[in-house]
């Protein structure tokens, strides 16, 4: 089930975003907000970096992580810095299976709620997206979000084209 929360009335009509000056960031958690090997105390250790990069922007966040299947959205949001928590508007829907499942989940969300809105996915799972997906900002799962991904986000939010996942990749995919 898709979860949409905290949308100002001027932004939507019958569940669809209508505000074209809004950007959507589909956010994975493991391998993005912390390295995949993070201990419990290290979880969300990179969330402040993302919050700072998005501060003052018209970007809204949709949680696309598998965490959405095991944790209520409120619990996930509670772990985020306040400014990032305020940007969270919902989660993607039911899981998709087959080729590039995360990408398919995001496309379903976009088609249903935001067909005219610019979006990016911040994720470490390159196998979940088609090769060269221009909307994917790929993170190293051993590090999480770093300066390169933050620069790509800020370029996108500033109107510049972001490199494709293949162009931006700086680590071995294996």
GROMACS .gro file of C-alpha atoms in nm:
model
  174
    1UNK     CA    1   0.000   0.000   0.000
    2UNK     CA    2   0.127   0.346  -0.088
    3UNK     CA    3   0.146   0.586   0.201
    4UNK     CA    4   0.117   0.960   0.142
    5UNK     CA    5   0.130   1.189   0.442
    6UNK     CA    6   0.174   1.556   0.525
    7UNK     CA    7   0.099   1.703   0.185
    8UNK     CA    8  -0.023   2.061   0.186
    9UNK     CA    9  -0.364   2.083   0.015
   10UNK     CA   10  -0.226   2.319  -0.250
   11UNK     CA   11   0.013   2.043  -0.360
   12UNK     CA   12  -0.232   1.771  -0.441
   13UNK     CA   13  -0.566   1.692  -0.592
   14UNK     CA   14  -0.716   1.345  -0.543
   15UNK     CA   15  -0.384   1.195  -0.440
   16UNK     CA   16  -0.176   1.346  -0.722
   17UNK     CA   17   0.093   1.604  -0.675
   18UNK     CA   18   0.015   1.915  -0.874
   19UNK     CA   19   0.292   2.144  -0.756
   20UNK     CA   20   0.551   2.133  -1.034
   21UNK     CA   21   0.819   2.317  -0.840
   22UNK     CA   22   0.851   2.019  -0.607
   23UNK     CA   23   1.121   1.756  -0.650
   24UNK     CA   24   1.084   1.398  -0.525
   25UNK     CA   25   1.372   1.202  -0.378
   26UNK     CA   26   1.313   0.829  -0.339
   27UNK     CA   27   1.528   0.729  -0.044
   28UNK     CA   28   1.682   0.394   0.039
   29UNK     CA   29   1.821   0.356   0.391
   30UNK     CA   30   2.077   0.073   0.421
   31UNK     CA   31   2.384   0.163   0.216
   32UNK     CA   32   2.269   0.526   0.189
   33UNK     CA   33   2.202   0.673   0.533
   34UNK     CA   34   2.458   0.434   0.680
   35UNK     CA   35   2.693   0.166   0.544
   36UNK     CA   36   2.527  -0.173   0.505
   37UNK     CA   37   2.764  -0.309   0.770
   38UNK     CA   38   2.665  -0.043   1.027
   39UNK     CA   39   2.608  -0.147   1.385
   40UNK     CA   40   2.288  -0.043   1.561
   41UNK     CA   41   2.463   0.261   1.707
   42UNK     CA   42   2.594   0.364   1.362
   43UNK     CA   43   2.257   0.354   1.186
   44UNK     CA   44   2.152   0.680   1.021
   45UNK     CA   45   2.505   0.820   1.074
   46UNK     CA   46   2.492   0.995   0.734
   47UNK     CA   47   2.139   1.134   0.762
   48UNK     CA   48   2.261   1.478   0.875
   49UNK     CA   49   2.459   1.512   0.551
   50UNK     CA   50   2.148   1.449   0.345
   51UNK     CA   51   1.943   1.685   0.561
   52UNK     CA   52   2.198   1.962   0.507
   53UNK     CA   53   2.201   1.904   0.129
   54UNK     CA   54   1.821   1.927   0.108
   55UNK     CA   55   1.780   2.219   0.350
   56UNK     CA   56   1.575   2.499   0.200
   57UNK     CA   57   1.499   2.309  -0.119
   58UNK     CA   58   1.154   2.218  -0.252
   59UNK     CA   59   1.251   1.851  -0.237
   60UNK     CA   60   1.020   1.602  -0.070
   61UNK     CA   61   1.125   1.251   0.030
   62UNK     CA   62   0.949   0.923  -0.039
   63UNK     CA   63   1.093   0.623   0.146
   64UNK     CA   64   1.159   0.347  -0.107
   65UNK     CA   65   1.368   0.130   0.126
   66UNK     CA   66   1.266  -0.220   0.226
   67UNK     CA   67   1.248  -0.072   0.576
   68UNK     CA   68   0.897   0.039   0.480
   69UNK     CA   69   0.784  -0.326   0.500
   70UNK     CA   70   0.907  -0.374   0.858
   71UNK     CA   71   0.879  -0.033   1.022
   72UNK     CA   72   0.593   0.218   1.028
   73UNK     CA   73   0.671   0.539   0.844
   74UNK     CA   74   0.653   0.735   1.169
   75UNK     CA   75   0.922   0.515   1.324
   76UNK     CA   76   1.149   0.562   1.022
   77UNK     CA   77   1.092   0.938   1.016
   78UNK     CA   78   1.161   0.963   1.390
   79UNK     CA   79   1.519   0.847   1.327
   80UNK     CA   80   1.583   1.131   1.082
   81UNK     CA   81   1.702   1.484   1.158
   82UNK     CA   82   1.407   1.721   1.203
   83UNK     CA   83   1.450   1.902   0.870
   84UNK     CA   84   1.470   1.574   0.679
   85UNK     CA   85   1.177   1.430   0.876
   86UNK     CA   86   0.963   1.727   0.768
   87UNK     CA   87   1.046   1.653   0.403
   88UNK     CA   88   0.915   1.295   0.419
   89UNK     CA   89   0.575   1.265   0.253
   90UNK     CA   90   0.529   0.889   0.224
   91UNK     CA   91   0.649   0.553   0.102
   92UNK     CA   92   0.636   0.363  -0.223
   93UNK     CA   93   0.381   0.084  -0.247
   94UNK     CA   94   0.382  -0.291  -0.250
   95UNK     CA   95   0.703  -0.459  -0.359
   96UNK     CA   96   0.749  -0.540  -0.726
   97UNK     CA   97   0.916  -0.855  -0.851
   98UNK     CA   98   1.113  -0.923  -1.164
   99UNK     CA   99   1.359  -0.697  -1.339
  100UNK     CA  100   1.460  -0.377  -1.162
  101UNK     CA  101   1.200  -0.398  -0.885
  102UNK     CA  102   1.287  -0.078  -0.698
  103UNK     CA  103   1.271   0.117  -1.022
  104UNK     CA  104   0.930  -0.037  -1.099
  105UNK     CA  105   0.800   0.057  -0.753
  106UNK     CA  106   0.914   0.415  -0.803
  107UNK     CA  107   0.765   0.437  -1.152
  108UNK     CA  108   0.432   0.312  -1.015
  109UNK     CA  109   0.439   0.581  -0.745
  110UNK     CA  110   0.532   0.852  -0.994
  111UNK     CA  111   0.262   0.745  -1.242
  112UNK     CA  112  -0.002   0.747  -0.971
  113UNK     CA  113   0.097   1.052  -0.767
  114UNK     CA  114   0.348   1.271  -0.949
  115UNK     CA  115   0.366   1.220  -1.326
  116UNK     CA  116   0.501   1.569  -1.394
  117UNK     CA  117   0.745   1.597  -1.104
  118UNK     CA  118   1.123   1.564  -1.139
  119UNK     CA  119   1.257   1.277  -0.930
  120UNK     CA  120   1.575   1.098  -0.829
  121UNK     CA  121   1.645   0.778  -0.640
  122UNK     CA  122   1.923   0.774  -0.383
  123UNK     CA  123   2.012   0.406  -0.355
  124UNK     CA  124   2.300   0.162  -0.327
  125UNK     CA  125   2.130  -0.128  -0.509
  126UNK     CA  126   2.232  -0.084  -0.873
  127UNK     CA  127   2.069  -0.416  -0.966
  128UNK     CA  128   1.730  -0.269  -0.872
  129UNK     CA  129   1.752  -0.018  -1.162
  130UNK     CA  130   1.808  -0.046  -1.536
  131UNK     CA  131   2.166   0.016  -1.651
  132UNK     CA  132   2.242   0.386  -1.691
  133UNK     CA  133   1.918   0.494  -1.521
  134UNK     CA  134   1.947   0.876  -1.529
  135UNK     CA  135   1.739   0.918  -1.212
  136UNK     CA  136   1.961   0.691  -0.999
  137UNK     CA  137   2.215   0.855  -0.772
  138UNK     CA  138   2.418   0.552  -0.674
  139UNK     CA  139   2.585   0.520  -0.334
  140UNK     CA  140   2.865   0.287  -0.233
  141UNK     CA  141   2.697   0.041   0.009
  142UNK     CA  142   3.017   0.022   0.214
  143UNK     CA  143   3.015   0.398   0.275
  144UNK     CA  144   2.667   0.540   0.226
  145UNK     CA  145   2.603   0.887   0.089
  146UNK     CA  146   2.921   1.086   0.034
  147UNK     CA  147   3.030   1.414  -0.123
  148UNK     CA  148   2.983   1.292  -0.480
  149UNK     CA  149   2.619   1.197  -0.430
  150UNK     CA  150   2.555   1.516  -0.234
  151UNK     CA  151   2.699   1.719  -0.522
  152UNK     CA  152   2.476   1.530  -0.768
  153UNK     CA  153   2.171   1.603  -0.553
  154UNK     CA  154   2.254   1.970  -0.528
  155UNK     CA  155   2.315   1.992  -0.904
  156UNK     CA  156   1.974   1.833  -0.968
  157UNK     CA  157   1.801   2.064  -0.724
  158UNK     CA  158   1.978   2.357  -0.886
  159UNK     CA  159   1.853   2.258  -1.229
  160UNK     CA  160   2.170   2.105  -1.371
  161UNK     CA  161   2.162   1.760  -1.526
  162UNK     CA  162   2.301   1.488  -1.301
  163UNK     CA  163   2.529   1.218  -1.438
  164UNK     CA  164   2.381   0.876  -1.502
  165UNK     CA  165   2.448   0.601  -1.250
  166UNK     CA  166   2.717   0.459  -1.477
  167UNK     CA  167   2.890   0.797  -1.510
  168UNK     CA  168   2.870   0.873  -1.139
  169UNK     CA  169   2.985   0.532  -1.021
  170UNK     CA  170   3.313   0.546  -0.835
  171UNK     CA  171   3.330   0.200  -0.684
  172UNK     CA  172   3.320  -0.161  -0.795
  173UNK     CA  173   2.964  -0.292  -0.833
  174UNK     CA  174   3.060  -0.640  -0.720
   0.00000   0.00000   0.00000
